[in-house]
Coordinates of C-alpha atoms in Angstrom, one line a residue:
M1 CA 42.5 17.8 11.6
R2 CA 40.2 15.2 9.9
I3 CA 36.7 16.5 9.2
K4 CA 34.0 13.9 8.8
L5 CA 32.6 13.9 5.3
S6 CA 29.0 13.9 6.5
Y7 CA 29.5 17.3 8.2
V8 CA 31.0 18.7 5.0
L9 CA 28.0 17.5 3.0
I10 CA 25.5 18.8 5.4
L11 CA 27.2 22.2 5.7
S12 CA 27.5 22.6 1.9
V13 CA 23.8 21.7 1.3
L14 CA 22.7 24.0 4.1
I15 CA 24.5 27.0 2.6
C16 CA 22.9 26.3 -0.8
S17 CA 19.4 25.7 0.5
D18 CA 16.5 27.9 1.5
F19 CA 16.5 26.0 4.8
Y20 CA 13.6 27.8 6.5
S21 CA 11.0 27.4 3.7
K22 CA 8.9 24.9 5.7
N23 CA 6.4 26.1 8.3
K24 CA 6.5 23.2 10.8
K25 CA 9.5 22.5 13.0
I26 CA 10.9 18.9 13.5
A27 CA 12.7 17.4 16.4
L28 CA 15.3 14.9 15.2
L29 CA 16.6 12.6 17.9
Y30 CA 20.4 11.9 17.9
P31 CA 20.2 8.4 19.4
Q32 CA 23.2 8.5 21.6
N33 CA 21.9 5.8 24.0
T34 CA 21.5 3.5 21.1
I35 CA 24.9 4.4 19.6
S36 CA 26.4 3.5 23.0
L37 CA 25.0 0.0 23.1
A38 CA 27.8 -2.6 23.0
S39 CA 25.7 -4.7 20.7
E40 CA 25.2 -2.0 18.0
N41 CA 27.3 -0.8 15.1
A42 CA 28.0 2.7 16.2
S43 CA 29.5 3.8 12.9
W44 CA 26.5 2.6 11.0
L45 CA 24.1 4.4 13.4
I46 CA 26.0 7.7 13.1
D47 CA 26.1 7.5 9.3
N48 CA 22.4 6.7 9.3
F49 CA 21.7 9.8 11.5
Y50 CA 23.7 12.0 9.1
S51 CA 21.7 10.6 6.2
W52 CA 18.5 11.8 8.0
E53 CA 20.0 15.3 8.4
L54 CA 21.0 15.5 4.8
F55 CA 17.5 14.4 3.7
L56 CA 15.9 17.1 5.9
I57 CA 18.2 19.8 4.6
Q58 CA 17.9 18.8 0.9
N59 CA 14.1 18.9 1.2
K60 CA 14.1 22.2 3.1
Y61 CA 12.6 21.1 6.4
K62 CA 13.2 23.1 9.5
Y63 CA 14.5 21.0 12.3
D64 CA 16.5 20.9 15.5
V65 CA 18.6 18.0 16.8
I66 CA 17.7 16.8 20.2
K67 CA 19.3 14.3 22.6
D68 CA 17.9 11.5 24.8
E69 CA 18.0 13.8 27.8
D70 CA 16.0 16.4 25.9
L71 CA 13.3 13.9 25.1
E72 CA 13.2 12.8 28.8
D73 CA 12.5 16.3 29.8
G74 CA 9.6 16.7 27.4
L75 CA 9.5 18.4 24.0
S76 CA 9.0 22.1 23.4
D77 CA 5.7 23.4 21.9
D78 CA 7.9 24.7 19.1
F79 CA 7.9 21.1 17.6
S80 CA 5.1 19.4 15.7
L81 CA 6.9 16.3 14.6
L82 CA 9.4 14.0 16.4
I83 CA 11.7 11.8 14.3
L84 CA 13.2 8.7 16.0
P85 CA 15.8 7.1 13.7
A86 CA 16.8 3.6 14.8
A87 CA 16.2 4.5 18.5
K88 CA 16.6 1.0 20.0
S89 CA 17.5 2.3 23.4
V90 CA 14.7 4.5 24.8
N91 CA 14.0 4.6 28.6
E92 CA 10.7 4.9 30.4
K93 CA 10.8 8.7 30.7
E94 CA 11.4 9.0 27.0
I95 CA 8.4 6.7 26.2
L96 CA 6.2 8.7 28.5
S97 CA 7.4 11.9 26.7
I98 CA 6.6 10.4 23.3
K99 CA 3.1 9.4 24.4
E100 CA 2.5 12.9 25.9
F101 CA 3.7 14.5 22.7
L102 CA 1.2 12.4 20.6
N103 CA -1.7 13.0 23.0
E104 CA -1.2 16.7 22.6
G105 CA -2.0 16.3 18.9
N106 CA 1.6 16.1 17.5
S107 CA 3.2 13.5 15.2
V108 CA 5.9 10.9 15.5
F109 CA 7.9 9.2 12.7
S110 CA 9.9 6.2 13.9
T111 CA 12.0 3.6 12.2
S112 CA 13.3 0.2 13.2
S113 CA 13.2 -1.3 16.7
L114 CA 12.0 1.5 19.0
G115 CA 12.6 1.0 22.7
L116 CA 14.0 -2.6 22.8
Y117 CA 16.5 -1.5 25.5
N118 CA 16.5 1.0 28.3
S119 CA 19.4 3.3 29.1
A120 CA 20.9 0.6 31.3
E121 CA 21.1 -1.7 28.3
N122 CA 18.4 -4.0 29.7
W123 CA 16.1 -5.7 27.2
Q124 CA 12.6 -4.3 27.3
G125 CA 11.0 -6.3 24.4
W126 CA 8.6 -5.3 21.7
E127 CA 5.9 -3.9 24.0
N128 CA 6.7 -0.2 23.5
L129 CA 6.8 -0.6 19.7
E130 CA 3.5 -2.6 19.6
K131 CA 1.5 -0.3 21.9
L132 CA 2.5 2.9 20.4
F133 CA 1.9 1.9 16.8
G134 CA -0.9 -0.7 17.0
I135 CA 1.2 -3.5 15.6
R136 CA 2.2 -7.0 16.6
F137 CA 5.8 -8.1 16.2
V138 CA 6.4 -11.1 14.0
S139 CA 10.1 -11.4 13.4
E140 CA 13.4 -9.8 12.5
I141 CA 14.2 -10.8 9.0
P142 CA 17.5 -12.6 9.0
Q143 CA 20.6 -11.2 7.3
E144 CA 21.1 -14.4 5.4
E145 CA 18.1 -13.5 3.1
G146 CA 20.1 -10.7 1.5
S147 CA 17.1 -8.7 0.5
R148 CA 13.3 -8.7 0.4
I149 CA 10.6 -6.9 -1.6
H150 CA 8.2 -4.6 0.1
S151 CA 5.2 -3.2 -1.9
I152 CA 3.8 0.3 -1.6
F153 CA 0.1 0.8 -2.0
G154 CA -1.4 3.5 -4.1
G155 CA -4.2 5.6 -2.8
T156 CA -2.9 6.2 0.7
P157 CA -1.9 9.6 2.1
I158 CA 1.7 8.2 2.1
S159 CA 1.8 7.2 -1.6
P160 CA 1.4 10.3 -3.8
N161 CA 3.9 10.4 -6.6
I162 CA 4.7 6.7 -6.1
D163 CA 3.5 4.1 -8.7
P164 CA 0.9 1.8 -7.1
G165 CA 2.4 -1.5 -6.1
F166 CA 5.9 -0.2 -6.4
R167 CA 8.2 -3.0 -5.1
L168 CA 11.0 -1.5 -2.9
Q169 CA 13.9 -3.8 -2.6
I170 CA 15.1 -3.8 1.1
T171 CA 18.4 -5.2 2.2
T172 CA 18.3 -7.4 5.3
Y173 CA 21.7 -6.3 6.5
D174 CA 20.3 -4.5 9.6
K175 CA 17.5 -7.1 10.1
P176 CA 14.3 -5.2 9.1
I177 CA 11.2 -6.0 11.2
E178 CA 8.0 -7.6 10.0
V179 CA 4.8 -7.0 11.9
R180 CA 1.0 -7.4 11.6
I181 CA -1.6 -4.7 12.1
N182 CA -3.2 -5.0 15.6
S183 CA -5.4 -1.9 15.8
K184 CA -8.3 -0.3 14.0
N185 CA -6.3 3.0 14.1
T186 CA -3.3 1.6 12.2
F187 CA -3.1 1.1 8.5
P188 CA -0.6 -0.5 6.2
I189 CA 1.4 1.4 3.6
G190 CA 2.2 -1.9 1.9
Y191 CA 3.2 -5.5 2.5
W192 CA 6.2 -7.7 2.4
Q193 CA 6.0 -9.9 -0.8
N194 CA 7.2 -13.3 -1.6
S195 CA 10.8 -12.6 -2.9
L196 CA 10.9 -15.7 -5.0
I197 CA 7.6 -14.9 -6.8
P198 CA 7.2 -11.1 -6.3
F199 CA 3.7 -10.9 -7.6
E200 CA 2.2 -13.9 -5.7
G201 CA -0.9 -13.1 -3.7
K202 CA -1.4 -14.3 -0.2
N203 CA -4.3 -14.6 2.2
E204 CA -4.6 -11.3 4.1
I205 CA -4.1 -13.1 7.4
N206 CA -0.6 -14.1 6.2
N207 CA 0.5 -10.6 5.2
T208 CA 3.2 -8.9 7.1
T209 CA 4.4 -5.3 6.8
S210 CA 7.1 -3.0 7.7
A211 CA 5.3 0.3 6.8
V212 CA 2.3 1.6 8.7
Y213 CA 0.6 4.9 9.6
G214 CA -2.2 5.8 12.0
N215 CA -3.4 7.6 15.1
Y216 CA -2.5 7.6 18.7
G217 CA -4.6 9.7 21.0
K218 CA -5.0 13.1 19.3
G219 CA -1.7 12.6 17.4
S220 CA -0.6 10.7 14.3
F221 CA 2.4 8.5 13.6
A222 CA 4.2 6.6 10.8
W223 CA 6.6 3.7 11.4
L224 CA 9.0 1.9 9.1
G225 CA 10.7 -1.3 10.0
F226 CA 13.8 -0.4 7.9
E227 CA 16.1 2.6 7.4
F228 CA 17.1 4.9 4.5
S229 CA 20.2 2.9 3.9
A230 CA 18.2 -0.4 3.6
V231 CA 16.6 0.6 0.3
V232 CA 18.8 -0.9 -2.5
G233 CA 18.3 -1.4 -6.2
A234 CA 18.1 1.0 -9.2
K235 CA 17.9 4.8 -9.2
M236 CA 14.1 4.6 -9.3
H237 CA 14.1 2.8 -6.0
Q238 CA 16.1 5.5 -4.3
K239 CA 13.8 8.2 -5.8
T240 CA 10.8 6.3 -4.6
A241 CA 12.3 5.9 -1.1
N242 CA 12.9 9.7 -1.0
N243 CA 9.3 10.3 -2.1
L244 CA 8.1 7.9 0.6
W245 CA 9.9 9.6 3.4
K246 CA 8.9 13.1 2.1
N247 CA 5.2 12.0 1.9
I248 CA 5.3 10.7 5.4
I249 CA 6.7 13.9 6.8
D250 CA 4.4 16.2 4.8
W251 CA 1.3 14.2 5.9
L252 CA 2.4 14.1 9.6
N253 CA 3.0 17.9 9.4
D254 CA -0.6 18.2 8.1
E255 CA 0.5 19.6 4.7
P256 CA -2.1 19.0 2.0
I257 CA -1.0 16.6 -0.6
A258 CA -2.7 16.5 -4.0
Q259 CA -2.4 13.9 -6.8
L260 CA -4.0 12.7 -9.9
E261 CA -5.9 9.4 -9.4
T262 CA -4.4 6.5 -11.3
W263 CA -7.6 5.3 -13.0
P264 CA -10.6 7.0 -14.7
K265 CA -13.4 8.1 -12.3
G266 CA -11.0 7.5 -9.4
K267 CA -11.4 3.8 -9.5
Q268 CA -9.4 1.8 -7.0
C269 CA -7.7 -0.4 -9.6
A270 CA -8.1 -1.7 -13.2
A271 CA -8.6 -5.2 -14.5
V272 CA -8.2 -6.8 -17.9
I273 CA -9.5 -10.2 -18.9
S274 CA -7.0 -11.3 -21.6
C275 CA -6.7 -14.5 -23.7
D276 CA -4.0 -15.8 -26.0
V277 CA -6.3 -17.2 -28.7
E278 CA -4.0 -19.8 -30.4
F279 CA -4.3 -23.6 -30.5
K280 CA -7.8 -25.0 -30.1
F281 CA -9.0 -21.6 -31.4
N282 CA -12.7 -22.4 -31.2
F283 CA -12.4 -23.1 -27.4
I284 CA -12.5 -19.3 -27.0
N285 CA -16.3 -19.7 -27.3
N286 CA -16.4 -21.3 -23.8
A287 CA -14.9 -18.1 -22.5
L288 CA -17.1 -15.9 -24.7
D289 CA -20.2 -17.5 -23.2
L290 CA -19.0 -16.4 -19.8
L291 CA -18.0 -12.9 -20.9
E292 CA -21.4 -12.4 -22.6
K293 CA -23.2 -13.5 -19.5
E294 CA -21.1 -11.2 -17.3
K295 CA -21.3 -8.4 -19.8
I296 CA -17.6 -7.5 -19.7
P297 CA -15.0 -6.8 -22.5
A298 CA -11.7 -8.6 -23.0
Q299 CA -8.4 -8.4 -24.8
F300 CA -7.8 -11.1 -27.4
Y301 CA -4.3 -11.8 -28.6
I302 CA -4.6 -13.7 -31.9
L303 CA -2.3 -16.3 -33.4
T304 CA -3.1 -15.8 -37.1
E305 CA -2.2 -19.3 -38.2
S306 CA -4.8 -20.8 -36.0
I307 CA -7.8 -18.6 -36.7
D308 CA -11.3 -20.2 -36.7
Y309 CA -13.3 -17.6 -38.6
P310 CA -16.7 -18.1 -37.0
S311 CA -15.1 -17.8 -33.5
F312 CA -13.1 -14.8 -34.6
D313 CA -16.2 -13.0 -35.9
R314 CA -17.8 -13.5 -32.5
L315 CA -14.8 -12.4 -30.3
N316 CA -14.3 -9.4 -32.5
K317 CA -17.5 -7.9 -31.2
M318 CA -16.6 -8.4 -27.5
G319 CA -13.3 -6.5 -26.9
D320 CA -10.1 -5.4 -28.5
I321 CA -7.9 -7.4 -30.8
G322 CA -4.2 -7.7 -30.3
L323 CA -1.5 -9.8 -32.1
H324 CA 0.0 -13.0 -30.7
G325 CA 2.0 -13.7 -33.8
D326 CA 1.7 -15.3 -37.2
V327 CA 3.0 -18.7 -36.1
H328 CA 3.9 -19.9 -32.6
I329 CA 7.7 -19.5 -33.2
L330 CA 9.7 -17.2 -31.0
F331 CA 10.5 -13.7 -32.3
K332 CA 13.4 -13.5 -29.9
W333 CA 16.8 -14.1 -31.5
Q334 CA 15.5 -13.6 -35.1
D335 CA 17.1 -10.9 -37.2
Y336 CA 15.4 -7.5 -37.4
K337 CA 14.0 -7.9 -41.0
T338 CA 12.4 -11.2 -40.1
Q339 CA 10.8 -9.9 -37.0
L340 CA 9.5 -6.8 -38.7
D341 CA 8.2 -8.7 -41.7
R342 CA 6.3 -11.1 -39.4
L343 CA 4.8 -8.2 -37.5
T344 CA 3.7 -6.0 -40.4
Q345 CA 2.2 -8.9 -42.4
S346 CA 0.2 -10.1 -39.3
I347 CA -0.9 -6.6 -38.5
S348 CA -2.2 -6.1 -42.0
F349 CA -4.0 -9.4 -42.0
L350 CA -5.7 -8.7 -38.7
E351 CA -6.6 -5.1 -39.7
K352 CA -8.4 -6.4 -42.8
L353 CA -10.2 -9.1 -40.8
S354 CA -11.2 -7.1 -37.8
G355 CA -11.7 -3.6 -39.4
K356 CA -9.3 -2.1 -36.9
R357 CA -5.5 -1.9 -36.8
P358 CA -4.1 -3.8 -33.8
I359 CA -1.8 -1.8 -31.5
A360 CA -1.1 -4.5 -28.8
F361 CA 1.4 -7.4 -29.1
R362 CA 1.9 -10.4 -26.9
P363 CA 4.8 -12.4 -28.3
P364 CA 4.7 -16.2 -28.4
E365 CA 5.9 -17.5 -25.0
T366 CA 6.1 -13.8 -24.3
F367 CA 9.8 -13.9 -25.2
F368 CA 11.3 -10.8 -26.8
D369 CA 14.6 -9.0 -27.2
E370 CA 15.9 -5.5 -28.1
T371 CA 15.4 -6.4 -31.8
T372 CA 11.8 -7.2 -31.1
L373 CA 11.3 -3.8 -29.4
D374 CA 12.9 -2.1 -32.5
A375 CA 10.5 -4.0 -34.8
I376 CA 7.5 -3.1 -32.6
D377 CA 8.5 0.5 -32.8
A378 CA 8.9 0.4 -36.5
A379 CA 5.6 -1.3 -36.9
N380 CA 4.0 1.4 -34.9
M381 CA 2.6 -1.0 -32.3
K382 CA 1.9 0.7 -28.9
I383 CA 1.6 -2.1 -26.3
L384 CA 3.8 -4.9 -25.3
S385 CA 2.0 -7.4 -23.0
S386 CA 4.8 -9.4 -21.3
D387 CA 5.5 -11.8 -18.6
V388 CA 8.2 -9.5 -17.3
I389 CA 7.7 -8.8 -13.6
E390 CA 8.3 -5.1 -13.3
D391 CA 9.0 -3.1 -10.1
R392 CA 5.4 -1.8 -10.0
A393 CA 1.9 -3.0 -10.5
V394 CA 1.0 -0.5 -13.3
P395 CA 2.2 -0.1 -16.9
Q396 CA 5.2 2.0 -17.9
F397 CA 6.7 3.4 -21.0
L398 CA 10.1 1.9 -21.8
E399 CA 13.1 4.3 -21.5
S400 CA 14.7 2.7 -24.5
H401 CA 11.5 2.8 -26.6
P402 CA 9.4 5.5 -25.1
K403 CA 6.5 5.0 -27.4
V404 CA 6.0 1.4 -26.2
L405 CA 3.8 0.8 -23.1
V406 CA 4.7 -2.4 -21.2
I407 CA 1.9 -4.3 -19.5
P408 CA 3.7 -6.2 -16.7
K409 CA 2.8 -9.5 -15.2
T410 CA 1.0 -9.0 -11.9
G411 CA -0.3 -12.4 -11.2
F412 CA -0.3 -16.1 -12.2
D413 CA -1.7 -17.0 -15.6
D414 CA -3.1 -20.4 -16.6
Y415 CA 0.3 -21.6 -17.7
D416 CA 1.5 -21.1 -14.1
I417 CA -1.7 -22.8 -12.9
F418 CA -1.5 -25.9 -15.1
Q419 CA 2.2 -26.3 -15.8
R420 CA 4.0 -25.0 -12.7
L421 CA 1.5 -25.5 -9.9
K422 CA -0.1 -28.6 -11.4
M423 CA -3.6 -27.5 -10.4
D424 CA -6.4 -29.4 -12.0
N425 CA -9.2 -28.5 -9.5
I426 CA -11.2 -25.5 -10.6
E427 CA -11.8 -24.4 -7.0
D428 CA -8.0 -24.2 -6.4
Q429 CA -7.5 -22.5 -9.8
S430 CA -10.1 -19.9 -8.9
R431 CA -8.7 -19.3 -5.5
R432 CA -5.2 -18.6 -7.0
Y433 CA -6.6 -16.0 -9.3
L434 CA -8.6 -14.4 -6.5
L435 CA -5.5 -14.0 -4.3
D436 CA -3.7 -12.3 -7.0
F437 CA -6.5 -9.9 -7.9
N438 CA -7.2 -8.9 -4.3
R439 CA -3.5 -8.1 -3.8
I440 CA -3.6 -5.9 -6.9
F441 CA -6.8 -4.3 -5.8
Q442 CA -5.3 -3.3 -2.5
E443 CA -2.2 -2.0 -4.3
G444 CA -4.3 0.0 -6.8
G445 CA -2.6 -1.4 -9.8
L446 CA -3.6 -3.2 -13.1
Y447 CA -4.6 -6.8 -12.8
S448 CA -4.4 -8.8 -16.1
L449 CA -6.0 -12.2 -15.9
N450 CA -4.2 -13.9 -18.8
F451 CA -5.2 -17.4 -20.1
H452 CA -5.0 -19.6 -23.2
T453 CA -7.6 -21.3 -25.4
Q454 CA -6.0 -24.7 -25.0
M455 CA -5.9 -24.5 -21.2
Q456 CA -8.3 -22.4 -19.2
C457 CA -10.8 -22.2 -22.0
R458 CA -11.5 -25.9 -22.0
Q459 CA -15.0 -26.8 -21.1
E460 CA -14.0 -28.6 -17.9
F461 CA -11.8 -25.6 -16.7
V462 CA -13.5 -22.4 -17.9
N463 CA -15.7 -22.1 -14.8
A464 CA -12.6 -21.4 -12.7
L465 CA -12.9 -17.9 -14.2
V466 CA -16.5 -17.3 -12.8
E467 CA -15.7 -16.4 -9.2
P468 CA -12.7 -14.1 -10.1
I469 CA -14.7 -12.2 -12.7
Q470 CA -17.6 -11.8 -10.3
E471 CA -15.2 -10.6 -7.5
I472 CA -13.7 -8.1 -9.9
K473 CA -17.2 -6.8 -10.9
S474 CA -18.2 -6.5 -7.2
K475 CA -15.4 -4.0 -6.4
D476 CA -14.4 -0.5 -7.4
V477 CA -12.6 -1.6 -10.5
W478 CA -12.3 -0.2 -14.0
I479 CA -12.9 -3.3 -16.2
T480 CA -11.3 -2.6 -19.5
T481 CA -8.8 -3.7 -22.2
H482 CA -5.1 -3.2 -22.8
D483 CA -5.9 -0.9 -25.7
K484 CA -8.0 1.4 -23.5
V485 CA -5.4 1.3 -20.8
Y486 CA -2.9 2.6 -23.3
D487 CA -5.3 5.4 -24.4
W488 CA -5.8 6.4 -20.7
W489 CA -2.1 6.2 -19.9
M490 CA -1.3 8.5 -22.8
K491 CA -4.0 11.0 -21.8
K492 CA -3.1 11.0 -18.1
S493 CA 0.5 11.7 -19.0
K494 CA -0.6 15.0 -20.5
I495 CA -2.3 16.3 -17.4
E496 CA -0.2 18.6 -15.1
L497 CA -1.0 19.7 -11.6
D498 CA 0.4 22.9 -10.1
T499 CA -0.4 23.2 -6.4
K500 CA 0.1 25.8 -3.8
L501 CA -1.1 26.9 -0.4
I502 CA -2.6 30.3 -0.6
D503 CA -2.9 30.7 3.2
D504 CA -3.5 28.5 6.2
K505 CA -7.0 27.5 5.1
N506 CA -7.0 27.9 1.3
Y507 CA -5.4 25.6 -1.2
L508 CA -5.2 26.1 -5.0
I509 CA -4.7 23.3 -7.6
E510 CA -4.4 24.2 -11.3
I511 CA -5.2 21.3 -13.6
T512 CA -3.9 21.7 -17.1
N513 CA -4.6 19.4 -20.1
K514 CA -1.6 19.7 -22.3
S515 CA -2.9 17.3 -25.0
E516 CA -4.6 18.0 -28.3
E517 CA -7.9 16.3 -27.2
Q518 CA -10.5 16.4 -24.5
I519 CA -9.8 14.2 -21.4
D520 CA -12.8 12.8 -19.6
E521 CA -13.5 11.1 -16.2
V522 CA -10.5 12.6 -14.4
A523 CA -10.4 12.4 -10.6
L524 CA -8.1 14.2 -8.2
S525 CA -7.4 13.3 -4.6
L526 CA -6.3 15.5 -1.7
H527 CA -4.7 14.0 1.4
K528 CA -4.6 15.9 4.6
K529 CA -4.3 14.7 8.2
N530 CA -6.8 17.2 9.6
G531 CA -9.6 19.4 8.3
L532 CA -11.1 17.2 5.5
E533 CA -14.4 16.4 7.2
P534 CA -17.2 17.2 4.6
N535 CA -19.0 19.7 6.9
F536 CA -15.8 21.8 7.3
I537 CA -14.6 22.0 3.7
Q538 CA -15.7 23.8 0.5
I539 CA -14.4 23.0 -3.0
T540 CA -14.9 25.1 -6.1
I541 CA -13.7 24.8 -9.7
D542 CA -13.4 28.1 -11.5
G543 CA -15.6 29.6 -8.8
K544 CA -18.4 27.0 -8.9
S545 CA -19.0 24.6 -6.1
V546 CA -18.5 20.9 -6.9
D547 CA -19.3 17.6 -5.2
F548 CA -16.6 15.4 -3.7
E549 CA -16.2 12.1 -1.8
S550 CA -14.6 12.0 1.6
N551 CA -13.0 9.1 3.4
F552 CA -12.4 9.9 7.0
N553 CA -10.3 6.8 7.7
S554 CA -7.9 7.4 4.9
H555 CA -7.9 11.2 5.4
K556 CA -8.7 11.6 1.7
I557 CA -11.1 13.4 -0.5
K558 CA -11.8 12.7 -4.2
I559 CA -12.8 15.4 -6.6
F560 CA -14.3 14.5 -10.0
L561 CA -13.9 16.4 -13.3
T562 CA -16.3 15.4 -16.0
S563 CA -13.9 16.7 -18.7
I564 CA -11.0 19.0 -19.4
N565 CA -10.8 20.5 -22.9
S566 CA -7.6 20.5 -24.9
K567 CA -5.1 23.1 -23.5
E568 CA -7.6 24.1 -20.8
T569 CA -6.6 24.9 -17.2
K570 CA -9.1 24.5 -14.5
R571 CA -8.6 26.2 -11.1
L572 CA -9.7 24.2 -8.1
K573 CA -9.8 26.0 -4.8
I574 CA -10.1 24.0 -1.5
S575 CA -11.1 25.9 1.6
Y576 CA -11.0 24.0 4.9
A577 CA -11.2 24.6 8.6
D578 CA -9.1 23.3 11.5
I579 CA -10.9 20.6 13.5
E580 CA -10.4 20.7 17.3

């Protein structure tokens, strides 16, 4: 007798798991009506269902499998969450049962095209999907595209333990759905991005999504327009998808979710004004006039062969100095000794000139290779500012060179503006920068506005920076330098959270500083579907009451710690009440 591999995997994991460790019970629909549709790939749907079971078991969720007829009859009070995987065929009784389940204060997690057909295989359209989840159908993405990139926002109740702006690569094999938000009670978890230019910003009205969460009646929901198996790419993408699914279920089950905020003081995002100070070195003064007026710092990457000393003395007082190279010749493809000699000599020169050893490097043309990374390591440089488009909107340490922090490209620079897009109108240039910044702001990442002395710093073009800088200043943004981003990223990596639920209404978070120095301006956030209204919650640190910020729409509170001493552990207790 042939035994399906999926059953064997599920049974083996079940035997090895503490299966009943979760408190809330889940109803998982086996979508038999959908599997029976002549137009559907039954084998794929069955495998997809078993992937759901395996996920629930591996993550120790308590669940029962239900059938379409069970859903028609109404769900038992034993369940708090209903999962609807790829349930294209759902009849009117099932839809009514789902609405009743939500109105009773329960939760629904649905994927793909809910309720396109009834049990008689008649087309019902997108109305069920749209009304339940407060969205408007835009299109099914055609298979011919191969794949698309979907961002994940930081700062939502669905994004703990996911890097802000993470770019999930989604296969279009099963035609994922793109929609727009159509309700004040529905919120995006991220947006589809331009697959050809993954960092390109768009007007908000043009954004489409396949990931939302929100409220229906007394209940809550999450909907994804793609399935488990649609997430492709590297191992990190699979890990992120697993975290995404787990966060959704935990939030819908009203589990409290704690995380360390990405930026100091809990700022929504970070921004760095950054200039390659090279040819036409003295043109930097046009940008310095603007920076002085706006009273903000910047990061300056210096090409040592081009230095204009009066201009250098001025910029040295206005931010952090990085290295752009000795001469504007590529490091890439040169031998190790040549690259290391160029770096060490330029570093020594800039250290004498500025009074501070530079730790950031932005190579000419931003080209580098493994030999460059080896030389950076040997020269004890900490930061590589690159034009590499990473799979997230925040810096990351390289696996191959773990002491090197890579600052990724998250928006157009002036080379793109002038050379690729051929924009010579400063209003158009300004608008391009604004679109990129506003996308990064929503993602919660790091926006680097990079430009060059011989391009954006020219007198006739520098004012294109005015509106983007003022927009950055007007929002909840940490305006900083790459040097300071590195310092914060190192400190943040030394903070550990240990969280546990003491009982139904008391939650303990232990925050430990593992580093050798004090860490300031740390913020924590707690996401919970219910019970976070300010009048019904008390927060203490080591027994003393503390202030916090509450955002009812995002179901989130922020807690601020002035400082944590080296090797210190602070105990934060959160006591909350259920809200009827």
